[in-house]
Structure formats: structure tokens, C-alpha cells
């Protein structure tokens, strides 16, 4: 089931600076968002822990869209001081961030509550909730000073209903929804737009990470069905960011065709 990559050329209604900040901006949805924003004419800042892969994405963007400025930042969103230092150190006009795609997120394992290890609890909560808050806080301060901006949170349908052996991940994505609603209420007079994107089954490195590198188990997640791609999600992100200033795309729920919920999927 191959897919050729296509990139949106939507006209952005902002001043064309986008920050895609994620533990996975070096691949998957984070990379796809960076490429599609670049294709739309936005300057991009990409952030992730894996600097070598991040620099490869930077080279790709520079080669395909040479008029676009792209800055790569090595960043672990779990580290509060690292986040504050990285955001404060963004140079020149890139520091005035218009759009934040807050894409940091992961799952570790499929254990029931009784068997979840300390590392999984700490890593998932520190990344999906605390990391998201650290980055949001730093960027919202910039947007408040300017008087405008757009925060796009990467949620999940896992935040809409819990499922067996997914308690920590589901809880963190439910928290993303609550944080998005609170931020929207707090910034309606500025105005800062807040959007939550809630994807279902997307084939990226997500399942490989969840299954601790076991590619066979990860591939089995998508057995007998066609999952969405990172580009499918990125297209919705750019769509939300390119609406008229009078319009806010509050929430987007994306499901693979044949998927009705996190656990109900038709398979051939």
C-alpha cells in the first residue's frame, strides 16, 4: 500500500513562521507538518532529540523549498530548562512564532495498570503532558506579547475514550484535550487560536516505540487495514492554520477508513 508524498500549498493567513516542536519532529507527523508548512511558504523551526535525523529533515526542506528559512533545534521537551533556553535562544525574526504545532507524544508498552513500570509512567507523562505544557507556556508568552498566534495540539482519539492496556497514554491525551480547552478560554480576548487534532490509526514510528522496537508487533497493529499516513494528519494541521482570522478550527477527529474507534477496526 504505497503512497507518494504530496504537500499542501495552502495560503497561510499568518506572517509565515511555524514552530513544529516534538520529540518526533525528526520523523513522522512532525516532519510531515514541517514539510507541508514549508510548501505553503512558512519558515519553520523543527525541534527534536535526534539531532542527526533532524538535520536530515532540515536539508530536505532547504533542498525542496530554498526560499524558506529552516532552523533545527536539539530539544528534549521533558527538560523544562532545556525548553526555556531553546525558545529564548531562537534568533531574529524566527523568534516571533506565529504557529506552534505541539506534536510531542509517545506511548510505551501495552501493560495493564497493575503491571505498568515506573519508567513508562514517568516518560509518557513527562513527555505528553509536562513537555507539552513547558513548550506551550514558553510560546504562549511570545504570542501574548504580540497579540496573536495559533497553538495546534496533537491529541488523539485515545483521549476521547480509554481502552484496555492504554491507561497512561489515554490519560495523557485526555489531558491534552483539557489543556487545549483551558488555553482556548484563557486567550479568547487576545486572540490566540487553539486547535486540537485527534488522529486515529496513523502508521509512523509510534507503534515501534510503543512495542519497544519490535517491528513485527508494530506492523501487526495495521494488519488487514490501511492506516492513515503522517501526511494525512499534516494536511489537517495546515488546513486549520490557514483559515481566515475570523475562524478557528477547534477540533479535528481523523479516523482511518474502516476505523470506528481506537479499538474497533474492520480488517480484511
mmCIF file of C-alpha atoms in Angstrom, residues 49-238:
data_model
loop_
_atom_site.group_PDB
_atom_site.id
_atom_site.type_symbol
_atom_site.label_atom_id
_atom_site.label_comp_id
_atom_site.label_asym_id
_atom_site.label_seq_id
_atom_site.Cartn_x
_atom_site.Cartn_y
_atom_site.Cartn_z
ATOM 1 C CA UNK A 49 16.086 14.956 20.482
ATOM 2 C CA UNK A 50 17.683 13.184 17.499
ATOM 3 C CA UNK A 51 19.792 15.955 16.015
ATOM 4 C CA UNK A 52 21.245 13.862 13.197
ATOM 5 C CA UNK A 53 17.823 12.967 11.827
ATOM 6 C CA UNK A 54 16.609 16.499 12.461
ATOM 7 C CA UNK A 55 19.433 17.877 10.336
ATOM 8 C CA UNK A 56 18.447 15.460 7.556
ATOM 9 C CA UNK A 57 14.923 16.936 7.628
ATOM 10 C CA UNK A 58 16.432 20.420 7.573
ATOM 11 C CA UNK A 59 18.470 19.529 4.479
ATOM 12 C CA UNK A 60 15.390 18.061 2.810
ATOM 13 C CA UNK A 61 13.370 21.235 3.412
ATOM 14 C CA UNK A 62 16.184 23.501 2.244
ATOM 15 C CA UNK A 63 16.553 21.450 -0.930
ATOM 16 C CA UNK A 64 12.856 21.394 -1.794
ATOM 17 C CA UNK A 65 11.894 24.894 -0.670
ATOM 18 C CA UNK A 66 15.067 27.047 -0.830
ATOM 19 C CA UNK A 67 13.244 30.314 -0.103
ATOM 20 C CA UNK A 68 12.084 29.064 3.270
ATOM 21 C CA UNK A 69 14.133 29.602 6.427
ATOM 22 C CA UNK A 70 14.511 26.440 8.488
ATOM 23 C CA UNK A 71 16.120 26.152 11.901
ATOM 24 C CA UNK A 72 16.830 22.828 13.604
ATOM 25 C CA UNK A 73 16.993 22.746 17.409
ATOM 26 C CA UNK A 74 18.073 19.790 19.518
ATOM 27 C CA UNK A 75 15.436 19.677 22.237
ATOM 28 C CA UNK A 76 14.097 17.295 24.860
ATOM 29 C CA UNK A 77 10.674 18.646 25.822
ATOM 30 C CA UNK A 78 10.817 16.720 29.107
ATOM 31 C CA UNK A 79 13.560 19.086 30.297
ATOM 32 C CA UNK A 80 11.989 22.366 31.446
ATOM 33 C CA UNK A 81 15.245 24.335 31.459
ATOM 34 C CA UNK A 82 16.127 22.988 28.013
ATOM 35 C CA UNK A 83 12.771 24.155 26.633
ATOM 36 C CA UNK A 84 13.063 27.630 28.118
ATOM 37 C CA UNK A 85 16.638 28.004 26.895
ATOM 38 C CA UNK A 86 15.799 26.775 23.390
ATOM 39 C CA UNK A 87 12.795 29.055 22.913
ATOM 40 C CA UNK A 88 14.654 32.057 24.335
ATOM 41 C CA UNK A 89 17.612 31.355 22.037
ATOM 42 C CA UNK A 90 15.728 31.385 18.735
ATOM 43 C CA UNK A 91 17.379 34.131 16.670
ATOM 44 C CA UNK A 92 15.978 37.103 14.776
ATOM 45 C CA UNK A 93 12.550 37.145 13.209
ATOM 46 C CA UNK A 94 12.129 33.416 13.762
ATOM 47 C CA UNK A 95 11.745 34.125 17.474
ATOM 48 C CA UNK A 96 8.352 35.743 16.829
ATOM 49 C CA UNK A 97 6.499 32.439 16.474
ATOM 50 C CA UNK A 98 3.076 32.548 14.825
ATOM 51 C CA UNK A 99 2.150 28.872 14.927
ATOM 52 C CA UNK A 100 3.148 26.153 17.372
ATOM 53 C CA UNK A 101 2.461 22.563 16.363
ATOM 54 C CA UNK A 102 2.829 20.888 19.734
ATOM 55 C CA UNK A 103 3.470 17.385 18.481
ATOM 56 C CA UNK A 104 5.453 15.814 21.340
ATOM 57 C CA UNK A 105 3.967 12.471 22.309
ATOM 58 C CA UNK A 106 4.592 8.769 22.676
ATOM 59 C CA UNK A 107 3.309 5.558 24.237
ATOM 60 C CA UNK A 108 5.394 2.896 25.981
ATOM 61 C CA UNK A 109 4.074 -0.625 26.214
ATOM 62 C CA UNK A 110 0.600 -2.121 26.465
ATOM 63 C CA UNK A 111 0.577 -3.109 30.121
ATOM 64 C CA UNK A 112 -2.470 -3.136 32.399
ATOM 65 C CA UNK A 113 -2.454 -0.695 35.295
ATOM 66 C CA UNK A 114 -1.269 -3.407 37.703
ATOM 67 C CA UNK A 115 1.873 -4.021 35.650
ATOM 68 C CA UNK A 116 2.926 -0.592 34.383
ATOM 69 C CA UNK A 117 6.570 0.159 35.139
ATOM 70 C CA UNK A 118 7.835 3.374 36.678
ATOM 71 C CA UNK A 119 9.797 4.296 33.550
ATOM 72 C CA UNK A 120 6.709 4.091 31.351
ATOM 73 C CA UNK A 121 4.650 6.204 33.762
ATOM 74 C CA UNK A 122 7.322 8.884 34.083
ATOM 75 C CA UNK A 123 8.342 9.005 30.415
ATOM 76 C CA UNK A 124 4.838 9.172 28.952
ATOM 77 C CA UNK A 125 3.506 11.693 31.459
ATOM 78 C CA UNK A 126 6.654 13.834 31.339
ATOM 79 C CA UNK A 127 6.562 13.931 27.531
ATOM 80 C CA UNK A 128 2.859 14.052 26.709
ATOM 81 C CA UNK A 129 1.700 16.381 29.487
ATOM 82 C CA UNK A 130 4.588 18.175 31.154
ATOM 83 C CA UNK A 131 6.566 18.595 27.936
ATOM 84 C CA UNK A 132 3.504 19.892 26.123
ATOM 85 C CA UNK A 133 2.902 22.382 28.924
ATOM 86 C CA UNK A 134 6.535 23.545 29.037
ATOM 87 C CA UNK A 135 6.551 24.294 25.309
ATOM 88 C CA UNK A 136 3.062 25.810 25.306
ATOM 89 C CA UNK A 137 3.876 28.092 28.216
ATOM 90 C CA UNK A 138 7.030 29.443 26.594
ATOM 91 C CA UNK A 139 5.411 30.058 23.209
ATOM 92 C CA UNK A 140 2.114 31.447 24.527
ATOM 93 C CA UNK A 141 4.100 34.142 26.334
ATOM 94 C CA UNK A 142 5.526 35.215 22.962
ATOM 95 C CA UNK A 143 2.080 35.211 21.373
ATOM 96 C CA UNK A 144 0.553 37.213 24.223
ATOM 97 C CA UNK A 145 3.180 39.932 23.834
ATOM 98 C CA UNK A 146 2.471 40.121 20.092
ATOM 99 C CA UNK A 147 -1.301 39.822 20.500
ATOM 100 C CA UNK A 148 -1.912 36.870 18.187
ATOM 101 C CA UNK A 149 -0.931 33.307 17.404
ATOM 102 C CA UNK A 150 -2.096 29.759 16.906
ATOM 103 C CA UNK A 151 -1.410 26.745 19.115
ATOM 104 C CA UNK A 152 -2.092 23.385 17.466
ATOM 105 C CA UNK A 153 -2.103 20.482 19.923
ATOM 106 C CA UNK A 154 -1.620 16.911 18.748
ATOM 107 C CA UNK A 155 -4.193 14.933 20.681
ATOM 108 C CA UNK A 156 -5.583 11.508 19.855
ATOM 109 C CA UNK A 157 -8.837 9.613 19.747
ATOM 110 C CA UNK A 158 -7.293 7.789 22.713
ATOM 111 C CA UNK A 159 -8.154 10.911 24.711
ATOM 112 C CA UNK A 160 -11.852 10.500 23.912
ATOM 113 C CA UNK A 161 -12.339 7.039 25.458
ATOM 114 C CA UNK A 162 -9.996 4.811 27.390
ATOM 115 C CA UNK A 163 -9.195 1.300 26.280
ATOM 116 C CA UNK A 164 -7.641 -1.748 27.919
ATOM 117 C CA UNK A 165 -3.858 -1.627 28.386
ATOM 118 C CA UNK A 166 -3.679 2.005 27.338
ATOM 119 C CA UNK A 167 -4.346 3.797 30.612
ATOM 120 C CA UNK A 168 -1.333 6.119 30.745
ATOM 121 C CA UNK A 169 -1.421 7.091 27.076
ATOM 122 C CA UNK A 170 -5.205 7.589 27.118
ATOM 123 C CA UNK A 171 -4.941 9.674 30.279
ATOM 124 C CA UNK A 172 -2.259 11.915 28.794
ATOM 125 C CA UNK A 173 -4.236 12.518 25.604
ATOM 126 C CA UNK A 174 -7.318 13.300 27.670
ATOM 127 C CA UNK A 175 -5.133 15.854 29.444
ATOM 128 C CA UNK A 176 -4.162 17.373 26.079
ATOM 129 C CA UNK A 177 -7.868 17.940 25.415
ATOM 130 C CA UNK A 178 -8.376 19.614 28.808
ATOM 131 C CA UNK A 179 -5.299 21.802 28.384
ATOM 132 C CA UNK A 180 -6.495 22.844 24.916
ATOM 133 C CA UNK A 181 -9.925 23.817 26.238
ATOM 134 C CA UNK A 182 -8.434 25.777 29.138
ATOM 135 C CA UNK A 183 -5.956 27.609 26.902
ATOM 136 C CA UNK A 184 -8.705 28.491 24.439
ATOM 137 C CA UNK A 185 -10.759 30.007 27.269
ATOM 138 C CA UNK A 186 -7.773 31.901 28.643
ATOM 139 C CA UNK A 187 -6.776 33.519 25.345
ATOM 140 C CA UNK A 188 -10.065 34.340 23.582
ATOM 141 C CA UNK A 189 -9.580 38.083 24.030
ATOM 142 C CA UNK A 190 -6.027 38.281 22.603
ATOM 143 C CA UNK A 191 -6.834 36.456 20.207
ATOM 144 C CA UNK A 192 -4.821 33.262 20.171
ATOM 145 C CA UNK A 193 -6.339 30.363 18.252
ATOM 146 C CA UNK A 194 -6.221 26.884 19.781
ATOM 147 C CA UNK A 195 -6.779 23.738 17.727
ATOM 148 C CA UNK A 196 -6.683 20.103 18.825
ATOM 149 C CA UNK A 197 -6.025 17.434 16.191
ATOM 150 C CA UNK A 198 -7.180 13.941 17.214
ATOM 151 C CA UNK A 199 -5.866 11.247 14.861
ATOM 152 C CA UNK A 200 -6.776 7.587 14.943
ATOM 153 C CA UNK A 201 -4.542 4.963 13.347
ATOM 154 C CA UNK A 202 -1.512 6.547 11.655
ATOM 155 C CA UNK A 203 1.438 4.434 10.556
ATOM 156 C CA UNK A 204 4.574 6.155 11.842
ATOM 157 C CA UNK A 205 7.253 5.153 14.361
ATOM 158 C CA UNK A 206 4.623 5.441 17.114
ATOM 159 C CA UNK A 207 3.848 1.716 17.347
ATOM 160 C CA UNK A 208 7.518 0.748 17.010
ATOM 161 C CA UNK A 209 8.275 2.902 20.063
ATOM 162 C CA UNK A 210 5.251 1.563 21.909
ATOM 163 C CA UNK A 211 6.403 -2.010 21.351
ATOM 164 C CA UNK A 212 10.000 -1.197 22.324
ATOM 165 C CA UNK A 213 11.389 -1.605 18.822
ATOM 166 C CA UNK A 214 9.561 -4.838 17.939
ATOM 167 C CA UNK A 215 8.739 -4.156 14.271
ATOM 168 C CA UNK A 216 6.624 -7.311 13.860
ATOM 169 C CA UNK A 217 4.299 -6.323 16.702
ATOM 170 C CA UNK A 218 4.129 -2.770 15.373
ATOM 171 C CA UNK A 219 3.242 -3.965 11.882
ATOM 172 C CA UNK A 220 0.532 -6.207 13.303
ATOM 173 C CA UNK A 221 -1.309 -3.139 14.589
ATOM 174 C CA UNK A 222 -2.145 -2.259 10.987
ATOM 175 C CA UNK A 223 -2.716 -5.811 9.729
ATOM 176 C CA UNK A 224 -5.542 -6.135 7.196
ATOM 177 C CA UNK A 225 -6.357 -2.420 7.012
ATOM 178 C CA UNK A 226 -4.903 0.754 5.532
ATOM 179 C CA UNK A 227 -3.858 3.262 8.204
ATOM 180 C CA UNK A 228 -3.521 6.970 7.647
ATOM 181 C CA UNK A 229 -0.137 8.474 6.836
ATOM 182 C CA UNK A 230 1.683 11.304 8.561
ATOM 183 C CA UNK A 231 0.869 13.478 5.541
ATOM 184 C CA UNK A 232 -2.861 12.902 6.065
ATOM 185 C CA UNK A 233 -2.568 14.384 9.540
ATOM 186 C CA UNK A 234 -0.273 17.215 8.447
ATOM 187 C CA UNK A 235 -2.765 18.293 5.791
ATOM 188 C CA UNK A 236 -5.363 18.844 8.516
ATOM 189 C CA UNK A 237 -2.838 20.782 10.585
ATOM 190 C CA UNK A 238 -2.067 23.151 7.704
#
